[in-house]
Short mmCIF file of C-alpha atoms in Angstrom, two decimals:
data_model
loop_
_atom_site.label_atom_id
_atom_site.label_comp_id
_atom_site.label_asym_id
_atom_site.label_seq_id
_atom_site.Cartn_x
_atom_site.Cartn_y
_atom_site.Cartn_z
CA MET I 1 -67.66 7.48 27.41
CA ARG I 2 -65.12 5.28 29.13
CA ILE I 3 -61.69 6.90 29.38
CA ASN I 4 -59.06 4.47 28.12
CA THR I 5 -56.04 6.76 27.56
CA ASP I 6 -53.95 9.13 29.64
CA TRP I 7 -50.99 10.99 28.12
CA HIS I 8 -50.07 13.44 30.89
CA ILE I 9 -48.56 11.56 33.84
CA HIS I 10 -45.63 12.61 36.02
CA SER I 11 -43.44 10.30 38.06
CA ARG I 12 -41.29 11.13 41.06
CA ASN I 13 -38.63 12.22 38.56
CA SER I 14 -40.36 15.50 37.70
CA CYS I 15 -38.67 18.29 39.62
CA GLU I 16 -41.73 19.18 41.73
CA CYS I 17 -42.55 15.52 42.40
CA HIS I 18 -39.36 14.25 44.02
CA GLU I 19 -41.08 14.12 47.42
CA ILE I 20 -44.66 13.28 46.43
CA GLY I 21 -44.44 11.41 43.13
CA SER I 22 -44.69 7.71 42.39
CA MET I 23 -42.06 5.36 41.05
CA VAL I 24 -42.62 4.38 37.42
CA ALA I 25 -43.19 0.72 38.31
CA ASP I 26 -45.92 1.74 40.78
CA LEU I 27 -47.52 3.98 38.17
CA LYS I 28 -47.53 1.12 35.67
CA THR I 29 -49.44 -1.07 38.12
CA ALA I 30 -51.87 1.62 39.28
CA ILE I 31 -52.71 2.78 35.77
CA ALA I 32 -53.35 -0.76 34.54
CA THR I 33 -55.54 -1.37 37.60
CA ALA I 34 -57.52 1.76 36.71
CA GLY I 35 -58.32 0.20 33.32
CA ILE I 36 -56.31 2.63 31.20
CA GLY I 37 -55.22 0.78 28.08
CA SER I 38 -52.86 3.25 26.40
CA PHE I 39 -50.85 5.81 28.34
CA GLY I 40 -47.54 7.60 28.67
CA LEU I 41 -45.03 9.04 31.08
CA SER I 42 -44.40 12.78 30.65
CA ASP I 43 -41.97 14.23 33.17
CA HIS I 44 -41.01 17.90 33.12
CA LEU I 45 -38.22 19.53 31.12
CA HIS I 46 -38.19 23.29 31.67
CA SER I 47 -34.55 23.88 30.73
CA ARG I 48 -31.51 21.68 30.29
CA TYR I 49 -31.00 22.03 34.04
CA ASN I 50 -33.77 19.41 34.32
CA LEU I 51 -32.24 16.99 31.80
CA PRO I 52 -30.91 14.67 34.55
CA ASP I 53 -34.51 14.23 35.74
CA ILE I 54 -35.54 13.01 32.29
CA ALA I 55 -32.56 10.65 32.16
CA ALA I 56 -33.59 9.28 35.57
CA ALA I 57 -37.15 8.84 34.30
CA ARG I 58 -35.92 6.96 31.22
CA LEU I 59 -33.77 4.58 33.25
CA GLU I 60 -36.63 3.94 35.68
CA PHE I 61 -39.03 3.43 32.77
CA LEU I 62 -36.76 0.80 31.21
CA ALA I 63 -36.33 -0.96 34.55
CA ALA I 64 -40.13 -1.17 34.96
CA ALA I 65 -40.43 -3.46 31.90
CA PRO I 66 -43.13 -1.30 30.28
CA PRO I 67 -45.74 -3.06 28.14
CA PRO I 68 -46.12 -1.92 24.50
CA ASP I 69 -49.02 0.42 25.38
CA PHE I 70 -46.99 2.26 28.04
CA HIS I 71 -45.09 4.97 26.15
CA PHE I 72 -42.17 7.20 27.13
CA GLY I 73 -43.01 10.84 26.59
CA ILE I 74 -42.01 14.20 28.01
CA GLU I 75 -43.61 17.53 28.92
CA VAL I 76 -41.48 20.47 27.82
CA THR I 77 -42.21 24.00 28.96
CA CYS I 78 -42.27 26.87 26.51
CA MET I 79 -39.61 29.26 27.80
CA ARG I 80 -38.02 32.51 26.71
CA ARG I 81 -34.99 31.89 24.48
CA TRP I 82 -33.06 34.42 26.60
CA GLU I 83 -33.81 32.37 29.71
CA LEU I 84 -32.64 29.08 28.17
CA GLU I 85 -29.45 30.70 26.87
CA GLN I 86 -28.67 32.15 30.29
CA ILE I 87 -29.15 28.78 31.98
CA ASP I 88 -27.07 26.96 29.37
CA ALA I 89 -24.28 29.49 29.93
CA GLY I 90 -24.37 28.91 33.68
CA ASN I 91 -25.57 32.42 34.43
CA TRP I 92 -27.47 31.65 37.60
CA ASP I 93 -26.81 31.81 41.33
CA SER I 94 -25.79 28.46 42.87
CA SER I 95 -27.86 29.36 45.93
CA ASP I 96 -30.95 29.65 43.72
CA PRO I 97 -30.74 26.94 41.04
CA PRO I 98 -33.00 27.42 37.99
CA ILE I 99 -35.21 24.40 38.65
CA TYR I 100 -38.13 26.31 37.13
CA GLY I 101 -36.05 28.67 35.02
CA ARG I 102 -35.08 32.24 35.89
CA GLY I 103 -38.50 33.42 37.05
CA GLN I 104 -39.54 36.95 36.17
CA ASP I 105 -35.90 37.97 35.82
CA GLY I 106 -34.80 39.22 32.42
CA PRO I 107 -36.37 40.61 29.26
CA LEU I 108 -39.17 39.45 27.02
CA SER I 109 -37.83 37.32 24.18
CA GLU I 110 -39.02 34.82 21.59
CA PRO I 111 -40.39 31.46 22.73
CA ALA I 112 -38.19 28.36 22.72
CA ILE I 113 -37.96 24.85 24.20
CA ALA I 114 -34.98 23.04 25.70
CA LEU I 115 -35.66 19.72 23.95
CA THR I 116 -33.47 18.95 20.92
CA GLU I 117 -33.99 16.28 18.29
CA SER I 118 -30.76 14.54 19.29
CA ASP I 119 -31.77 14.41 22.96
CA ALA I 120 -35.22 13.11 22.01
CA ASP I 121 -33.60 10.32 20.00
CA ALA I 122 -31.13 9.45 22.75
CA LEU I 123 -33.91 9.31 25.35
CA GLY I 124 -36.24 7.24 23.20
CA ILE I 125 -39.01 9.82 23.47
CA GLU I 126 -42.14 8.57 21.70
CA TYR I 127 -44.22 11.74 22.00
CA ALA I 128 -43.80 15.23 23.43
CA ILE I 129 -46.24 17.51 25.22
CA GLY I 130 -45.54 21.23 25.08
CA GLY I 131 -46.91 23.34 27.90
CA VAL I 132 -47.31 27.07 28.50
CA HIS I 133 -46.81 27.58 32.22
CA TRP I 134 -45.66 31.16 32.62
CA ALA I 135 -45.85 34.63 31.15
CA ARG I 136 -42.40 35.96 31.94
CA GLY I 137 -40.64 39.16 31.03
CA ILE I 138 -43.92 41.10 30.89
CA GLY I 139 -46.12 42.93 33.35
CA PRO I 140 -49.59 41.94 34.57
CA GLU I 141 -51.50 43.83 31.87
CA PRO I 142 -54.25 41.51 30.56
CA THR I 143 -53.66 42.22 26.87
CA ALA I 144 -49.92 41.60 27.17
CA ILE I 145 -50.46 38.30 29.00
CA ILE I 146 -53.00 37.10 26.44
CA ASP I 147 -50.73 38.02 23.54
CA PHE I 148 -47.73 36.28 25.11
CA PHE I 149 -49.69 33.14 26.02
CA HIS I 150 -51.09 33.01 22.50
CA SER I 151 -47.66 33.38 20.89
CA GLN I 152 -46.32 30.52 23.02
CA MET I 153 -49.28 28.28 22.19
CA LEU I 154 -48.79 28.92 18.48
CA PHE I 155 -45.07 28.21 18.79
CA LEU I 156 -45.82 24.84 20.37
CA ALA I 157 -48.62 23.98 17.95
CA THR I 158 -46.26 24.42 15.01
CA HIS I 159 -43.07 22.96 16.51
CA PRO I 160 -41.93 19.74 14.79
CA LEU I 161 -41.06 18.02 18.08
CA ILE I 162 -44.40 18.71 19.78
CA ASP I 163 -47.33 16.28 19.48
CA ILE I 164 -49.70 17.72 22.12
CA VAL I 165 -50.22 21.24 23.47
CA ALA I 166 -50.96 20.93 27.18
CA HIS I 167 -53.95 22.43 28.96
CA PRO I 168 -54.71 25.43 26.67
CA TRP I 169 -54.95 28.71 28.61
CA TRP I 170 -53.90 27.23 31.95
CA TRP I 171 -52.01 29.90 33.87
CA HIS I 172 -49.37 30.24 36.58
CA ASP I 173 -47.37 32.82 38.55
CA HIS I 174 -49.32 36.07 38.44
CA PHE I 175 -52.60 35.30 40.12
CA LYS I 176 -52.38 34.19 43.73
CA GLY I 177 -54.50 35.44 46.58
CA PRO I 178 -53.16 36.54 49.99
CA ASP I 179 -53.39 32.91 51.14
CA GLY I 180 -51.09 31.79 48.35
CA GLN I 181 -53.82 29.93 46.48
CA TYR I 182 -54.38 30.43 42.76
CA VAL I 183 -57.42 32.47 41.83
CA ILE I 184 -59.42 32.80 38.63
CA ALA I 185 -57.23 34.60 36.13
CA PRO I 186 -58.78 38.06 35.69
CA TRP I 187 -57.36 38.38 32.18
CA VAL I 188 -59.63 35.67 30.75
CA ASP I 189 -62.80 37.25 32.20
CA GLY I 190 -64.91 34.09 32.36
CA PHE I 191 -63.15 32.91 29.19
CA GLU I 192 -64.60 35.85 27.29
CA GLY I 193 -61.56 38.11 27.44
CA ILE I 194 -59.52 36.19 24.85
CA PRO I 195 -60.19 37.39 21.28
CA GLU I 196 -61.87 34.90 18.95
CA SER I 197 -59.06 35.54 16.50
CA CYS I 198 -56.67 33.83 18.93
CA HIS I 199 -58.88 30.75 19.07
CA ASP I 200 -59.21 30.66 15.29
CA GLU I 201 -55.47 30.98 14.72
CA PHE I 202 -54.62 28.35 17.33
CA ALA I 203 -57.16 25.86 15.94
CA ALA I 204 -55.81 26.34 12.41
CA ALA I 205 -52.22 25.83 13.57
CA LEU I 206 -53.09 22.64 15.44
CA ALA I 207 -55.05 21.20 12.53
CA GLU I 208 -52.44 22.11 9.92
CA ASN I 209 -49.63 20.52 11.95
CA ASN I 210 -51.61 17.50 13.19
CA THR I 211 -50.93 18.57 16.77
CA ALA I 212 -53.39 17.57 19.48
CA ALA I 213 -54.76 19.77 22.26
CA GLU I 214 -54.98 18.40 25.76
CA LEU I 215 -58.28 17.80 27.50
CA ASN I 216 -57.84 17.40 31.25
CA PRO I 217 -61.33 16.45 32.43
CA GLY I 218 -60.60 16.91 36.13
CA TRP I 219 -59.18 20.39 35.59
CA VAL I 220 -62.12 21.41 33.39
CA LEU I 221 -64.62 20.16 35.98
CA GLY I 222 -62.81 22.26 38.56
CA LYS I 223 -64.11 25.27 36.60
CA PRO I 224 -60.82 27.20 36.43
CA PHE I 225 -62.52 30.03 34.54
CA GLY I 226 -65.38 30.29 36.99
CA GLU I 227 -68.96 29.19 36.70
CA ALA I 228 -69.61 31.53 33.79
CA GLY I 229 -66.58 30.29 31.88
CA PHE I 230 -67.27 26.57 32.25
CA GLU I 231 -69.60 26.17 29.28
CA ARG I 232 -67.57 28.63 27.22
CA TYR I 233 -64.44 26.52 27.71
CA LEU I 234 -66.35 23.38 26.75
CA ASP I 235 -67.55 25.16 23.61
CA TYR I 236 -63.93 26.11 22.91
CA LEU I 237 -62.85 22.45 23.11
CA ARG I 238 -65.79 21.44 20.91
CA MET I 239 -64.71 24.06 18.39
CA LEU I 240 -61.22 22.57 18.28
CA LYS I 241 -62.69 19.11 17.72
CA ASP I 242 -65.04 20.35 14.99
CA ARG I 243 -62.07 21.89 13.16
CA GLY I 244 -60.27 18.58 12.99
CA VAL I 245 -58.09 18.88 16.09
CA ARG I 246 -57.64 15.70 18.11
CA LEU I 247 -57.98 15.99 21.87
CA ALA I 248 -55.47 14.21 24.11
CA ILE I 249 -56.81 13.03 27.45
CA GLY I 250 -54.46 13.91 30.30
CA SER I 251 -54.84 13.64 34.06
CA ASP I 252 -51.65 15.65 34.81
CA CYS I 253 -51.02 13.23 37.67
CA HIS I 254 -48.24 14.42 39.99
CA ALA I 255 -48.53 11.93 42.85
CA GLU I 256 -50.34 8.65 43.44
CA TYR I 257 -52.34 7.69 40.35
CA ARG I 258 -56.12 7.90 40.74
CA PRO I 259 -58.71 6.66 38.24
CA PHE I 260 -60.79 9.16 36.31
CA SER I 261 -64.10 9.80 38.02
CA ASP I 262 -67.54 9.04 36.60
CA ALA I 263 -68.01 12.79 36.23
CA CYS I 264 -64.92 12.98 34.01
CA GLU I 265 -66.27 10.27 31.76
CA GLN I 266 -69.68 11.95 31.67
CA LEU I 267 -67.97 15.16 30.57
CA LEU I 268 -66.68 13.39 27.45
CA ASP I 269 -70.22 12.16 26.73
CA ASP I 270 -71.54 15.70 27.14
CA MET I 271 -68.99 16.83 24.55
CA ASP I 272 -70.13 14.09 22.11
CA LEU I 273 -66.59 12.73 21.84
CA SER I 274 -65.74 9.39 20.28
CA ASP I 275 -62.51 7.40 20.16
CA GLY I 276 -61.80 8.86 16.72
CA ASP I 277 -61.66 12.37 18.21
CA LEU I 278 -58.88 11.43 20.62
CA PHE I 279 -55.10 11.28 20.38
CA ASP I 280 -53.66 7.78 20.64
CA LEU I 281 -50.47 5.90 19.82
CA LEU I 282 -50.07 2.44 18.36
CA PRO I 283 -48.45 -0.14 20.64
CA ARG I 284 -44.69 0.04 20.56
CA GLN I 285 -43.17 -2.51 18.22
CA GLY I 286 -40.15 -4.68 18.96
CA PRO I 287 -38.16 -5.15 22.16
CA MET I 288 -37.17 -2.29 24.40
CA PRO I 289 -33.53 -1.24 24.01
CA GLY I 290 -31.19 -2.72 26.55
CA GLU I 291 -29.12 0.41 26.96
CA SER I 292 -27.05 0.83 30.10
CA ALA I 293 -27.21 3.81 32.38
CA GLN I 294 -23.62 4.63 31.54
CA SER I 295 -24.34 4.61 27.80
CA LEU I 296 -27.43 6.83 28.08
CA LEU I 297 -25.81 9.31 30.43
CA GLY I 298 -22.70 9.49 28.28
CA THR I 299 -24.76 10.28 25.18
CA LEU I 300 -26.48 13.11 27.05
CA GLY I 301 -23.24 14.48 28.50
CA LEU I 302 -24.29 13.54 32.04
CA SER I 303 -22.89 11.36 34.82
CA ALA I 304 -24.52 9.32 37.57
CA GLU I 305 -23.71 12.12 40.04
CA ASP I 306 -26.06 14.41 38.10
CA LEU I 307 -29.11 12.24 38.86
CA TRP I 308 -31.35 13.27 41.73
CA CYS I 309 -31.85 9.74 43.12
CA VAL I 310 -29.31 6.98 43.58
CA GLU I 311 -31.79 4.27 42.46
CA SER I 312 -31.83 5.68 38.92
CA SER I 313 -28.09 5.27 38.51
#
């Protein structure tokens, strides 16, 4: 199956991509050259500390004269409400800015996202990806991590601002080897350690709320759950599809854009996917707004000095 969509793409405006990421105009060209017909930009918003990055992405997006099939999205991280409240209140050390939040500091609390409906409107966000990236405020016990990941995934699946839940059961933070490289998460145990009840509840929440689940073919082919977990994860994605959940193709590009490989496209054939199983957006209608940088930043309560790069202002 030829891959014709990509909804998970980061530009240089994502906080971890300032040095390695591509300009939006370069992404537009590279993605079109790769034959992707419908796609979207989705830079990171962990907390409101990152809001200037999203404003920079929006201004760069508008300057790139995006065609109707190039959409402006966002990837928001599911955070602890305590963590977001602390950052909003300025309770962080200026020598250690909360680019990725407050880390393992602080207590366990209910899940939340930093994106508001008014900010989404001001930024012209056309779709939102919600991602679970961390299990914070808890220890490394497998059951606790699974329960917390699951609660975050359900929160995103049912949130009215979220259209896609990113990379289900992708993990971060806890599991690095001595060399600093990520290792197979022991808590998933070849993707057998997660109770079936979690999968059932997540699938039902996605279907009921018409929320898509991301399928990142390159990540899946990398066998993040080990050799034994590869087919189990494919069966998990097939289960979501069979229960009426659309799958959203996402490369999670963080640097120079590269086309999907033949193996990625073969993976979709092996899963018996068709275009009707996949998330898509209609081409954007009407002209793009001609808003000025000053107007956008003023609406968001920002100034040009808040932006990370001078070109965006």
